[in-house]
Coordinates of C-alpha atoms in Angstrom, one line a residue:
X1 CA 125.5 194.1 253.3
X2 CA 128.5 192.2 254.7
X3 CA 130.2 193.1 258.3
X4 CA 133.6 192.0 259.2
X5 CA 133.4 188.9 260.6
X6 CA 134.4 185.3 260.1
X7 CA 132.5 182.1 259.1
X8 CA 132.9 178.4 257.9
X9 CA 132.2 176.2 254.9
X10 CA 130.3 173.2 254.7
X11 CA 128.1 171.4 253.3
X12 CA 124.7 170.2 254.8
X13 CA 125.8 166.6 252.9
X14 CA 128.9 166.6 255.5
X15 CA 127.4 166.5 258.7
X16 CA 126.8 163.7 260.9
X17 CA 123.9 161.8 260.6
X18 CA 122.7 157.9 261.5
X19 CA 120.7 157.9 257.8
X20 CA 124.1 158.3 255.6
X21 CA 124.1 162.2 255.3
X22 CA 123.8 165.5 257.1
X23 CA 120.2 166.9 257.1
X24 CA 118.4 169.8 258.4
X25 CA 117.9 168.0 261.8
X26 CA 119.8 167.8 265.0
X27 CA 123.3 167.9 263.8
X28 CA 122.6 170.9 261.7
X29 CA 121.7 172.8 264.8
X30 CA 124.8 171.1 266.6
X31 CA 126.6 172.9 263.8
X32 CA 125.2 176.2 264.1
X33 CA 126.0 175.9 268.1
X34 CA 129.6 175.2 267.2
X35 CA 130.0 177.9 264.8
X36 CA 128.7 180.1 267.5
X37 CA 131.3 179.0 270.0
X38 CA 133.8 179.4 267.4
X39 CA 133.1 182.8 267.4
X40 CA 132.0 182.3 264.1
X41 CA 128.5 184.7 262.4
X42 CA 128.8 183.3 258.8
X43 CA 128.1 179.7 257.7
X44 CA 128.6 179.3 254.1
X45 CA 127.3 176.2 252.3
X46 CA 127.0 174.6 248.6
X47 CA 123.8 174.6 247.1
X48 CA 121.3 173.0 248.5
X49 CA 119.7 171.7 245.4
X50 CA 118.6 168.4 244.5
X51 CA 121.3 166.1 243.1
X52 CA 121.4 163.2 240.4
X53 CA 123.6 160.0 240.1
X54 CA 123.4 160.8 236.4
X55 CA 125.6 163.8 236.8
X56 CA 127.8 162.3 240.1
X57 CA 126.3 164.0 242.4
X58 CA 126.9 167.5 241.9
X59 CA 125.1 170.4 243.5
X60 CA 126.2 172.5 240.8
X61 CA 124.3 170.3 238.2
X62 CA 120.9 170.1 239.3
X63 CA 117.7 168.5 237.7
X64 CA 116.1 171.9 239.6
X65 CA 117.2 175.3 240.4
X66 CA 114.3 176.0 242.9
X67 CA 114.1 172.8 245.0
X68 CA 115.6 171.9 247.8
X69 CA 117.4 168.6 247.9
X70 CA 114.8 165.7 249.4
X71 CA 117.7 163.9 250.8
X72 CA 118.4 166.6 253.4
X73 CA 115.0 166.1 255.2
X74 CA 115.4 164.6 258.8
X75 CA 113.5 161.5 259.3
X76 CA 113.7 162.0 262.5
X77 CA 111.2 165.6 262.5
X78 CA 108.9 162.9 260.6
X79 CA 109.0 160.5 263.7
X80 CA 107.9 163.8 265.7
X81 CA 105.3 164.3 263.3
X82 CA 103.8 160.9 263.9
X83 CA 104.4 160.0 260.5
X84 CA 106.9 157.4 260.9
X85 CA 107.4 154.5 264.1
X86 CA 110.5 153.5 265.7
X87 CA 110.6 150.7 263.4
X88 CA 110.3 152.6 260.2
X89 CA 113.4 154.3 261.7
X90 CA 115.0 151.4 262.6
X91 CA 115.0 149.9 259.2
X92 CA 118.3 152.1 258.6
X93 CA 120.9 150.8 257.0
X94 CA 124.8 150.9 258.0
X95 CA 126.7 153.3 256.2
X96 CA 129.7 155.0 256.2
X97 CA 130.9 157.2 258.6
X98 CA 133.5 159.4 256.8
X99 CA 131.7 159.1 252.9
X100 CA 128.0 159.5 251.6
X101 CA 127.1 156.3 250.1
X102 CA 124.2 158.1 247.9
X103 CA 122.5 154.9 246.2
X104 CA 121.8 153.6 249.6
X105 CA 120.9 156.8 251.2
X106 CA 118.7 157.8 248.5
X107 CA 116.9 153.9 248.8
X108 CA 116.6 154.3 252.3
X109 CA 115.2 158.5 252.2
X110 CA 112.8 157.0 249.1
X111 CA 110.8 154.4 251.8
X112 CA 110.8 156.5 254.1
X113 CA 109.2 159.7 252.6
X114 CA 106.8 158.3 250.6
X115 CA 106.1 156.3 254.5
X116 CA 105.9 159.9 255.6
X117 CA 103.6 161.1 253.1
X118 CA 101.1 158.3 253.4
X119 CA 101.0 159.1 257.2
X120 CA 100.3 163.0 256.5
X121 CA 97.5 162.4 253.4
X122 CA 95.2 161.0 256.3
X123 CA 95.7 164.6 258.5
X124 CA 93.4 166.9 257.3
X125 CA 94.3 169.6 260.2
X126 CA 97.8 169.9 259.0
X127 CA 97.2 170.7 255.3
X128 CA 96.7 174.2 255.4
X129 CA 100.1 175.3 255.6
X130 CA 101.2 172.9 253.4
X131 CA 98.2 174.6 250.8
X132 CA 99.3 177.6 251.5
X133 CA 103.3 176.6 250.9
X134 CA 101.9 175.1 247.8
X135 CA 99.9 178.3 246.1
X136 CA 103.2 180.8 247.1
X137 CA 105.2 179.2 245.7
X138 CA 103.3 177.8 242.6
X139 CA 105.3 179.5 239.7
X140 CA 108.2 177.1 240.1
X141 CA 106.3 174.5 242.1
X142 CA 104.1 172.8 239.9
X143 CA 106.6 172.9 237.0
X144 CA 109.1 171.2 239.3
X145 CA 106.7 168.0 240.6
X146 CA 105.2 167.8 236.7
X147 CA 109.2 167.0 235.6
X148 CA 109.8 164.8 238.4
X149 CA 106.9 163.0 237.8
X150 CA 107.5 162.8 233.9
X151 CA 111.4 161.7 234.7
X152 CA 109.8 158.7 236.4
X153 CA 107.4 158.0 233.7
X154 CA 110.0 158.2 231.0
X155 CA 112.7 155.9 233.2
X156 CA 115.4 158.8 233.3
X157 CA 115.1 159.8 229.7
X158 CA 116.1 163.5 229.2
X159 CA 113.3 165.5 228.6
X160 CA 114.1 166.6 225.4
X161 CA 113.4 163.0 224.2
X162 CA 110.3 162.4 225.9
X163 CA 107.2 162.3 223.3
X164 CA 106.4 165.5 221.5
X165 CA 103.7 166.4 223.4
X166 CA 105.0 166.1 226.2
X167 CA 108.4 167.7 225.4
X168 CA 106.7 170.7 223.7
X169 CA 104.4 171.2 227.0
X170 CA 101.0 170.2 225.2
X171 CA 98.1 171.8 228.0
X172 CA 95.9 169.1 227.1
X173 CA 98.9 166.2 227.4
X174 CA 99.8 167.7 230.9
X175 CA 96.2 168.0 232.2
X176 CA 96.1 164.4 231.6
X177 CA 99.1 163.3 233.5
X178 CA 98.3 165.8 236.2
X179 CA 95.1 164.2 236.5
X180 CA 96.5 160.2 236.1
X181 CA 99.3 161.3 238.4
X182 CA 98.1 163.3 241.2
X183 CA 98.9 161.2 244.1
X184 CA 102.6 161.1 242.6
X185 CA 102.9 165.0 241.8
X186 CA 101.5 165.8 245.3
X187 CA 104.3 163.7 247.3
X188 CA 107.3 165.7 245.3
X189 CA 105.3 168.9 246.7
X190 CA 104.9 167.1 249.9
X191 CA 109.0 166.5 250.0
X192 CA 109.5 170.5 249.2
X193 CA 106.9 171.8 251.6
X194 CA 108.6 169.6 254.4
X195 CA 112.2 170.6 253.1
X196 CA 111.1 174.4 253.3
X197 CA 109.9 173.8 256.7
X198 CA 112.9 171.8 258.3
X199 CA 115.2 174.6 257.0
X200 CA 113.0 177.5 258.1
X201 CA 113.4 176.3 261.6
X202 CA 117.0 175.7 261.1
X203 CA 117.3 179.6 259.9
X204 CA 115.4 180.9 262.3
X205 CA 117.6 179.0 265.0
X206 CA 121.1 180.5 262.8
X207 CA 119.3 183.7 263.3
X208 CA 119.0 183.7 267.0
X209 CA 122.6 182.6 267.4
X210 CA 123.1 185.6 265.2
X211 CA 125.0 183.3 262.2
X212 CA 124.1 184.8 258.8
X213 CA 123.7 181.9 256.2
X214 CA 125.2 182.4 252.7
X215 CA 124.1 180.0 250.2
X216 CA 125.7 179.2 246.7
X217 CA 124.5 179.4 243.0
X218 CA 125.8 178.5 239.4
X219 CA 125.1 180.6 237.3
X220 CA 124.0 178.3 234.5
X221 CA 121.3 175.8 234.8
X222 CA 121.4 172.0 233.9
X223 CA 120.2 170.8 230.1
X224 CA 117.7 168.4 231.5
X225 CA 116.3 170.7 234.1
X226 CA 112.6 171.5 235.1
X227 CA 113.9 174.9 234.4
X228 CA 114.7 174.4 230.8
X229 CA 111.8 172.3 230.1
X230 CA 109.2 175.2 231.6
X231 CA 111.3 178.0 230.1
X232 CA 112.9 177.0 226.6
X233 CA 112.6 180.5 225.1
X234 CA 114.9 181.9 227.8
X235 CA 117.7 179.8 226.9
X236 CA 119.5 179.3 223.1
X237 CA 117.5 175.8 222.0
X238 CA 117.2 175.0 218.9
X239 CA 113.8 173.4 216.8
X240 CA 114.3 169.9 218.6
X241 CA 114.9 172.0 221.8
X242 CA 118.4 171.0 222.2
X243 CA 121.2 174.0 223.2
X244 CA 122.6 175.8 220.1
X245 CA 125.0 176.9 222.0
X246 CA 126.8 175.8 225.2
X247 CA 129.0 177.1 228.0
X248 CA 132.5 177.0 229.1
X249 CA 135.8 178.8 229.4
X250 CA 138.5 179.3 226.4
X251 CA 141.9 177.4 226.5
X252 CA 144.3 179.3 229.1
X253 CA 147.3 178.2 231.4
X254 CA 145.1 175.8 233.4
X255 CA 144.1 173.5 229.8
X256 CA 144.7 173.8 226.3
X257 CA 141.3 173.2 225.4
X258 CA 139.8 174.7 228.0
X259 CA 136.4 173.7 229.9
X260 CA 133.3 172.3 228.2
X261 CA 130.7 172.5 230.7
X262 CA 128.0 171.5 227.7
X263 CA 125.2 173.9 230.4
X264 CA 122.4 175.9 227.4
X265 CA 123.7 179.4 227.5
X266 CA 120.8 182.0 228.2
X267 CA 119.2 184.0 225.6
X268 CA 119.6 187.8 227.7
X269 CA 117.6 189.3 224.7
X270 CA 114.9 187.1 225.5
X271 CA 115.4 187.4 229.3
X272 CA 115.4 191.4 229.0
X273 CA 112.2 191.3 227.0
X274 CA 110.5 189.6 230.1
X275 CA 112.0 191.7 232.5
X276 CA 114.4 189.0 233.7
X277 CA 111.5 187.6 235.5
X278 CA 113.0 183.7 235.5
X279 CA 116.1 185.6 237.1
X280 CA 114.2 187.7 239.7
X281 CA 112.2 185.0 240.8
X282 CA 115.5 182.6 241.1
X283 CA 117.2 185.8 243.3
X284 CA 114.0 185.9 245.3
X285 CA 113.9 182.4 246.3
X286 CA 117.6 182.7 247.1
X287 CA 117.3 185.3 249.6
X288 CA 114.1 183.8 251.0
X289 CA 116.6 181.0 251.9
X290 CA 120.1 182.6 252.7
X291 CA 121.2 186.4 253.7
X292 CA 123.6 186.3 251.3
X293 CA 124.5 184.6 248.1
X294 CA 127.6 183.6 246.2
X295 CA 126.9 183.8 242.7
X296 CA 129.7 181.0 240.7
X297 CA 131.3 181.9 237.8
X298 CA 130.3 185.8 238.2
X299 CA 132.0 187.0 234.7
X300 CA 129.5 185.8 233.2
X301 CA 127.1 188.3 233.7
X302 CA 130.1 190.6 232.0
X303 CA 130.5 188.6 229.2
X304 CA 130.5 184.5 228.7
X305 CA 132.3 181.9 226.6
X306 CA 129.6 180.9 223.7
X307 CA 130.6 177.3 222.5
X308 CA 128.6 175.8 219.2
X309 CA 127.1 172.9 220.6
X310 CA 128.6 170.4 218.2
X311 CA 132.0 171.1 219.3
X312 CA 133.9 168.4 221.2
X313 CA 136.0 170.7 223.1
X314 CA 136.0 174.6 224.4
X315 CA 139.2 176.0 221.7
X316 CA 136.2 177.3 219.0
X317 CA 134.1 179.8 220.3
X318 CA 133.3 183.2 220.9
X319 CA 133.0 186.1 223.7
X320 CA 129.1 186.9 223.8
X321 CA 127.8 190.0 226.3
X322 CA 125.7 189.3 228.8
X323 CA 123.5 191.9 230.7
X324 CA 126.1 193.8 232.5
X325 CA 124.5 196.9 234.4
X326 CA 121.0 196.4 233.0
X327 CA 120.9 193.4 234.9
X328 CA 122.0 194.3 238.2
X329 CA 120.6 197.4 238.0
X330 CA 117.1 195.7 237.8
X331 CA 118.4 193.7 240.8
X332 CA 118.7 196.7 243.1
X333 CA 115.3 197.6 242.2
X334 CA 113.9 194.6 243.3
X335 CA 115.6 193.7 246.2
X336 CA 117.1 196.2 248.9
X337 CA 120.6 196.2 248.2
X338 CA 122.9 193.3 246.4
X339 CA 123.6 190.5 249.1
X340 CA 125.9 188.9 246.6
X341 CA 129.5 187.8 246.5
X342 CA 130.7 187.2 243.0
X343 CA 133.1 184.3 242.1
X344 CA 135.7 186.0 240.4
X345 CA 138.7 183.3 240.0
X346 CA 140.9 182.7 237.5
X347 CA 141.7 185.0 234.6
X348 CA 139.4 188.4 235.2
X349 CA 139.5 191.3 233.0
X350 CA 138.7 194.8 234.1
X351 CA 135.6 195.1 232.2
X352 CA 133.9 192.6 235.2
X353 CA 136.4 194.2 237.7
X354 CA 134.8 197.4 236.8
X355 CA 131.5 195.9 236.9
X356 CA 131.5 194.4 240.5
X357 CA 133.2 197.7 242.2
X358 CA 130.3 199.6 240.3
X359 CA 127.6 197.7 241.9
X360 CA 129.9 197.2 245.4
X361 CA 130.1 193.6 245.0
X362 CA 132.7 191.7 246.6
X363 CA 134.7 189.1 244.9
X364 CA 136.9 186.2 246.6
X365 CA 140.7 185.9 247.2
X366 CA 141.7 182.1 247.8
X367 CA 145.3 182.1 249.4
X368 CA 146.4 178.6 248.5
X369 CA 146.6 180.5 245.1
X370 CA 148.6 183.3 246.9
X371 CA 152.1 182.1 246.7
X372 CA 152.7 180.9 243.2
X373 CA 154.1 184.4 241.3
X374 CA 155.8 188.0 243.2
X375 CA 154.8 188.2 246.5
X376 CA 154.9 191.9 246.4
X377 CA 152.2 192.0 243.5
X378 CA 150.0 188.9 243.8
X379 CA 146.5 189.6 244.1
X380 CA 145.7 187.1 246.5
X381 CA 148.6 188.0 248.8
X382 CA 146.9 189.9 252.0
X383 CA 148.7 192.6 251.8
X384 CA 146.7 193.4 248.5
X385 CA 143.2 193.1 249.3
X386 CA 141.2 195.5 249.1
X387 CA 138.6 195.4 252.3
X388 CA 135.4 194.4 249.9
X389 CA 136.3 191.2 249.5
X390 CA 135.7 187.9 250.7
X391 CA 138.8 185.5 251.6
X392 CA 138.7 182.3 251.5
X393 CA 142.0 179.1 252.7
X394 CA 140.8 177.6 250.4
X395 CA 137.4 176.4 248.3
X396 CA 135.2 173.4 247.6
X397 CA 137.2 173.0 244.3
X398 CA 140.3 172.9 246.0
X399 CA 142.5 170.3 248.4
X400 CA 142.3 171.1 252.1
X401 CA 145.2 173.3 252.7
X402 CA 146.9 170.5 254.6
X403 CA 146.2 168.5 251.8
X404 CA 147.5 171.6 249.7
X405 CA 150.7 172.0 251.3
X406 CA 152.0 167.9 250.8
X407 CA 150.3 167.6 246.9
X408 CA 150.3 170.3 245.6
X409 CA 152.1 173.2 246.1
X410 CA 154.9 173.7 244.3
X411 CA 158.6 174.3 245.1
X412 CA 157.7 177.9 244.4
X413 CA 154.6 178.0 246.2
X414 CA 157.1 176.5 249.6
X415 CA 160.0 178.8 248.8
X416 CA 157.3 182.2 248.7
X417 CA 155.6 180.8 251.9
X418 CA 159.3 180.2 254.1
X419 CA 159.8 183.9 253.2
X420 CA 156.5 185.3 253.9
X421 CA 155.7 183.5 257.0
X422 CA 159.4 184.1 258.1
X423 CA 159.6 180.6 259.2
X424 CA 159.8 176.8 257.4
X425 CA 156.9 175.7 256.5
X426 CA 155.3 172.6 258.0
X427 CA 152.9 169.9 257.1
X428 CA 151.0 169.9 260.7
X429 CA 150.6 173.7 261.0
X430 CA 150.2 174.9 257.6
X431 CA 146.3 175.5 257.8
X432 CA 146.5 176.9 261.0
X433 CA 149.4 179.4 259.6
X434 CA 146.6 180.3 256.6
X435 CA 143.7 180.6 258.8
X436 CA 145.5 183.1 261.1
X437 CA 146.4 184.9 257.5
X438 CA 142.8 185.3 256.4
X439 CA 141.2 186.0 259.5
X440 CA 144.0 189.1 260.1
X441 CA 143.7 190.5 256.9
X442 CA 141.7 193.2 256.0
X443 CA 139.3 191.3 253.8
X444 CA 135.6 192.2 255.1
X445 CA 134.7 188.4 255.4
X446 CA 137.1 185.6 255.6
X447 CA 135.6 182.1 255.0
X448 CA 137.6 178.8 256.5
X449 CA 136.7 175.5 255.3
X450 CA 135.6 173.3 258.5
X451 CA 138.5 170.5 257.5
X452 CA 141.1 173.2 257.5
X453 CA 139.8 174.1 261.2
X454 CA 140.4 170.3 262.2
X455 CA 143.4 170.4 260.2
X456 CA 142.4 167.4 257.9
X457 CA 144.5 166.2 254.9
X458 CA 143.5 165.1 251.1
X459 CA 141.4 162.5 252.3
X460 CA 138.7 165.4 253.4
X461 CA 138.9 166.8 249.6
X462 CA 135.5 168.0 248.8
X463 CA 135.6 168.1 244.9
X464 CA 138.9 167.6 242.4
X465 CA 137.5 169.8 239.4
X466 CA 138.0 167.8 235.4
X467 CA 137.0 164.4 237.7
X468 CA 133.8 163.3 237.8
X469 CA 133.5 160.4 240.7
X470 CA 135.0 160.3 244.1
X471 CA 133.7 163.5 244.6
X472 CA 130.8 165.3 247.3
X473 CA 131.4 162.8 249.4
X474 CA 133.0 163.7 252.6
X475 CA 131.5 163.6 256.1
X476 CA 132.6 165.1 259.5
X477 CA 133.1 162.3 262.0
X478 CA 133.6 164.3 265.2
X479 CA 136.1 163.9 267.4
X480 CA 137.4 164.2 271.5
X481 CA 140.0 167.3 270.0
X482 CA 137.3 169.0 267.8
X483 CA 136.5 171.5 270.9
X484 CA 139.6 172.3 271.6
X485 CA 140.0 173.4 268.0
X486 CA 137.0 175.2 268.2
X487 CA 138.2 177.1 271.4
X488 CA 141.4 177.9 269.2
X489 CA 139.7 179.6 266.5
X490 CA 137.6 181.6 269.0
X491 CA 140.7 183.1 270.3
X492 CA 142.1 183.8 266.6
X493 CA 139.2 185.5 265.8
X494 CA 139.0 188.1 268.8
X495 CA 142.1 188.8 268.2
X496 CA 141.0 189.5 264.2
X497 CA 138.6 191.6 265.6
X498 CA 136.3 190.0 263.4
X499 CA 133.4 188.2 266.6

C-alpha cells in the first residue's frame, strides 16, 4: 500500500488557529498546501479522538474510539453556515500562541457549538444529510452521544459507578434518558456529523494535492470509554464490571517495574466468537478517515503483557496470546489489502517480527535511537533497513532531534554520530543532518516531525512519556524563514527520489 515518498508529523492540535487550537479549517488546508510545496505526499497525524482533562489531555486515552475530537471543528465553517454572527466570533478569548490552553479552549468551543446547534435545529432543509450521517453510522453513534450524555448527568463519574441500571445498560433506563434527553443526545451527534463533514472536505482537498493521510491508533481502549460501557463482554471485566486484568509492558532496561498503563485487556476468545466485529468496524471507520493507519503498540496483537488488576506496578504478570494470524487474516478479507504500519519499538521478539513480514506490514525505525550500541549492527542504523519500513527522526514520544542532540544523547550516542556523519556534530544542524539520513535511506516511507523541519529545540516537545502534564501542548507559530525551510526540504527530497 505504501510508495516511496516522504511526509510530516503533526498534530491537527498544533496548527495555528485565533480559537486556541488547530482545527479542520483554514490553517489545515494552509498545511496541506505546505506539505505539498515541500514536496511532501504523506501527512501523518495523532489520533484525532476526543480528549479529557481527566486523563491530561491525551489522544491516546480517549472517552471514545470512534469520535472525532469536537474541539477540532472550525467556528469559522459555522459562521459560513449562518449559524454563528461576527459577534459570536468575536467573543474569543486570548490565548496562547505557542501552547493549547485546553480549559479555555474547550469553554470557548462549548458556547459556541451548542450556539451552532441552536442555529441549525431551526433549518429543516439541511437535516437530511445530517439523518443520513446519523443512520450510517448508528452502531457506534448512538452509544457514543448516550455516554456523553450520561457523563454529564453523573458529573464525570466513571461509568462503572453510575447506578446499576444504568451501568448494566437497562433498555427500559435508557429509553428513558433517551427520551428526557433528546435535545442533549442530538447536539453530541450534531458535533460528530459536523466534525465528519469539516474533515471530509479537508481529505478530499489532501487528495487533490495528492497527500495520503495516515492517522494513528492505540491499540487498547480507555476504562471509562463509550466503548467499554456498550461492549463489556469483549473486554476482561469482572461482576462489578471493572478490568480483571490490565495492560502494560514487563520491567526491562528502560524501568524496573515496567509500564502500568491500567487500559482493560481484550477478551480475543470473546472477540473471535463475534467475528471481531467491534475490531472490523473500528478498522472500517479508520480507513474511512485516513489511507493509512499506524497501529501503537503492534505486539500486541502477537502476544500482550496481562497484569492482575490489583497490582500497583507492571513486575507480576504474565505473556497472554492474542489473535495472531487469525486476526489479520480476517482483516485482509475485509478490507483490500493491510494499510497498516505497525509500532514495533522497543524490545521485539521474532515471533511479531515474523508476524508483520507475513502479512507485509511495515514497522518503524526511529534514528535518534540509532546511535546508542555498534553502528555496524544497530537496527535503526540506515544501512540496516530493510525497504518495508517506515523511518521516522524522531516520534511524538520523543524530544525534537534538536532538542535530542543538547538533552539527551549520550556521550556515546555523540561519539557514534562524529564517526558516522564523518564530521562533529552540531547543535544547529543536527536535525537537518537526520532528516537528510531518513529521507536517503532505503526505508519505503520516511516521516519528519514538522519541528525538526524548522529546526526547533525542547521547547517544541510534543509528549515526555512516565509524565503526565505539560504535555500535547505545542502549537506552530509561523514564521518569515518557515518557506525557506520548506524550499529546503523540497530540494532534499528530489534528490531522495522520494517526490
Amino acid at each position: 500500500m505504501l510508495q516511496r515518498g516522504s511526509g510530516l508529523l503533526m498534530h491537527l492540535s498544533s496548527l495555528p488557529s485565533e480559537f486556541g487550537i488547530g482545527d479542520f479549517g483554514r490553517s489545515a488546508y494552509d498545511f496541506a498546501k505546505l506539505l505539498s510545496d515541500g514536496g511532501q505526499r504523506y501527512w501523518q497525524m495523532l489520533p484525532l479522538n476526543p480528549t479529557d482533562g481527566v486523563y491530561f489531555e491525551s489522544p491516546y486515552s480517549s472517552p471514545a474510539a470512534f469520535a472525532l475530537n469536537p474541539l477540532f471543528i472550525s467556528p469559522i465553517d459555522f459562521f459560513e453556515k449562518g449559524w454563528l454572527t461576527k459577534g459570536d466570533l468575536g467573543k474569543k478569548k486570548i490565548f496562547p500562541k505557542d501552547r493549547v490552553d485546553f480549559p479555555k479552549v474547550r469553554a470557548l468551543k462549548e458556547i459556541l457549538n451548542r450556539k451552532a446547534y441552536e442555529s441549525f435545529r431551526k433549518e429543516d432543509h439541511v437535516k437530511d444529510g445530517y439523518e443520513q450521517f446519523c443512520m450510517r453510522e448508528d452502531f457506534w453513534l448512538d452509544d457514543y452521544a448516550m455516554f456523553m450524555v450520561l457523563k454529564e448527568i453523573f458529573s464525570g463519574l466513571r461509568w462503572d459507578q453510575w447506578p446499576l441500571e444504568m451501568k448494566e445498560r437497562d433498555p427500559l433506563a435508557l429509553k428513558g434518558v433517551k427520551t428526557k434527553y433528546h435535545e442533549r443526545i442530538q447536539f453530541h451527534k450534531f458535533l460528530q456529523f459536523c466534525a465528519y463533514e469539516q474533515w471530509h472536505g479537508l481529505r478530499e482537498y489532501c487528495r487533490g494535492l495528492k497527500i495520503k493521510l495516515i492517522g494513528d491508533i492505540p491499540i487498547y481502549v480507555n476504562e471509562d470509554s463509550a466503548d467499554v460501557w456498550a461492549n463489556p463482554s469483549f473486554f476482561k471485566l469482572d461482576e462489578k464490571m471493572r478490568p480483571r486484568f490490565v495492560a502494560g509492558v514487563p520491567p526491562d532496561y528502560f524501568s524496573t517495574t515496567g509500564q502500568l498503563w491500567g487500559n482493560p485487556v481484550y477478551d480475543w476468545q470473546r472477540l473471535k466468537q463475534d467475528d471481531y466485529r467491534w475490531w472490523m468496524n473500528r478498522l472500517r471507520r479508520q480507513f474511512e478517515l485516513f489511507d493509512i493507519v499506524r497501529i501503537d503498540h503492534f505486539r500486541g496483537f502477537q502476544a500482550y503483557w496481562e497484569i492482575p488488576a490489583t497490582e500497583k506496578t507492571a513486575v507480576i504478570g504474565q505473556w497472554t496470546d492474542g489473535p495472531q494470524d487469525n486476526f489479520f487474516t480476517k482483516v485482509c478479507d475485509e478490507f483490500k489489502g493491510l494499510p497498516l504500519i505497525g509500532e514495533d519499538l522497543g524490545i521485539i521478539t521474532e515471533d511479531v517480527t515474523r508476524l508483520m513480514e507475513r502479512f507485509e506490514i511495515p514497522g518503524m525505525k526511529v534514528l535518534q535511537f540509532a546511535f546508542g550500541g555498534d553502528l555496524k549492527t544497530h537496527p535503526y542504523i540506515p544501512e540496516n533497513y530493510r525497504e518495508n519500513c517506515v523511518v521516522y527522526t524522531g516520534t511524538h514520544d520523543n524530544n525534537t532531534t534538536r532538542g535530542w542532540f543538547v538533552q539527551d544523547a549520550s556521550p556515546k550516542d555523540k561519539q557514534n554520530l562524529k564517526e558516522y556523519l564523518h564530521k562533529e556534530p552540531q547543535e544547529g544542524t543536527i536535525a537537518g543532518d537526520f532528516i537528510g539520513l531518513a529521507l536517503r535511506s532505503k526505508a519505503v516511507l520516511s516521516i519528519i516531525p514538522f519541528q525538526d523541519v524548522l529546526n526547533l529545540g525542547e521547547e517544541a516537545r510534543m509528549n515526555t512519556p512516565g509524565t503526565i502534564t505539560g504535555n500535547w501542548m505545542w502549537r506552530y507559530y509561523p514564521s518569515d524563514g518557515d518557506a525557506k525551510k520548506v524550499k529546503l526540504l523540497n530540494s532534499l527530497t528530489k534528490e531522495a527520489g522520494r517526490n
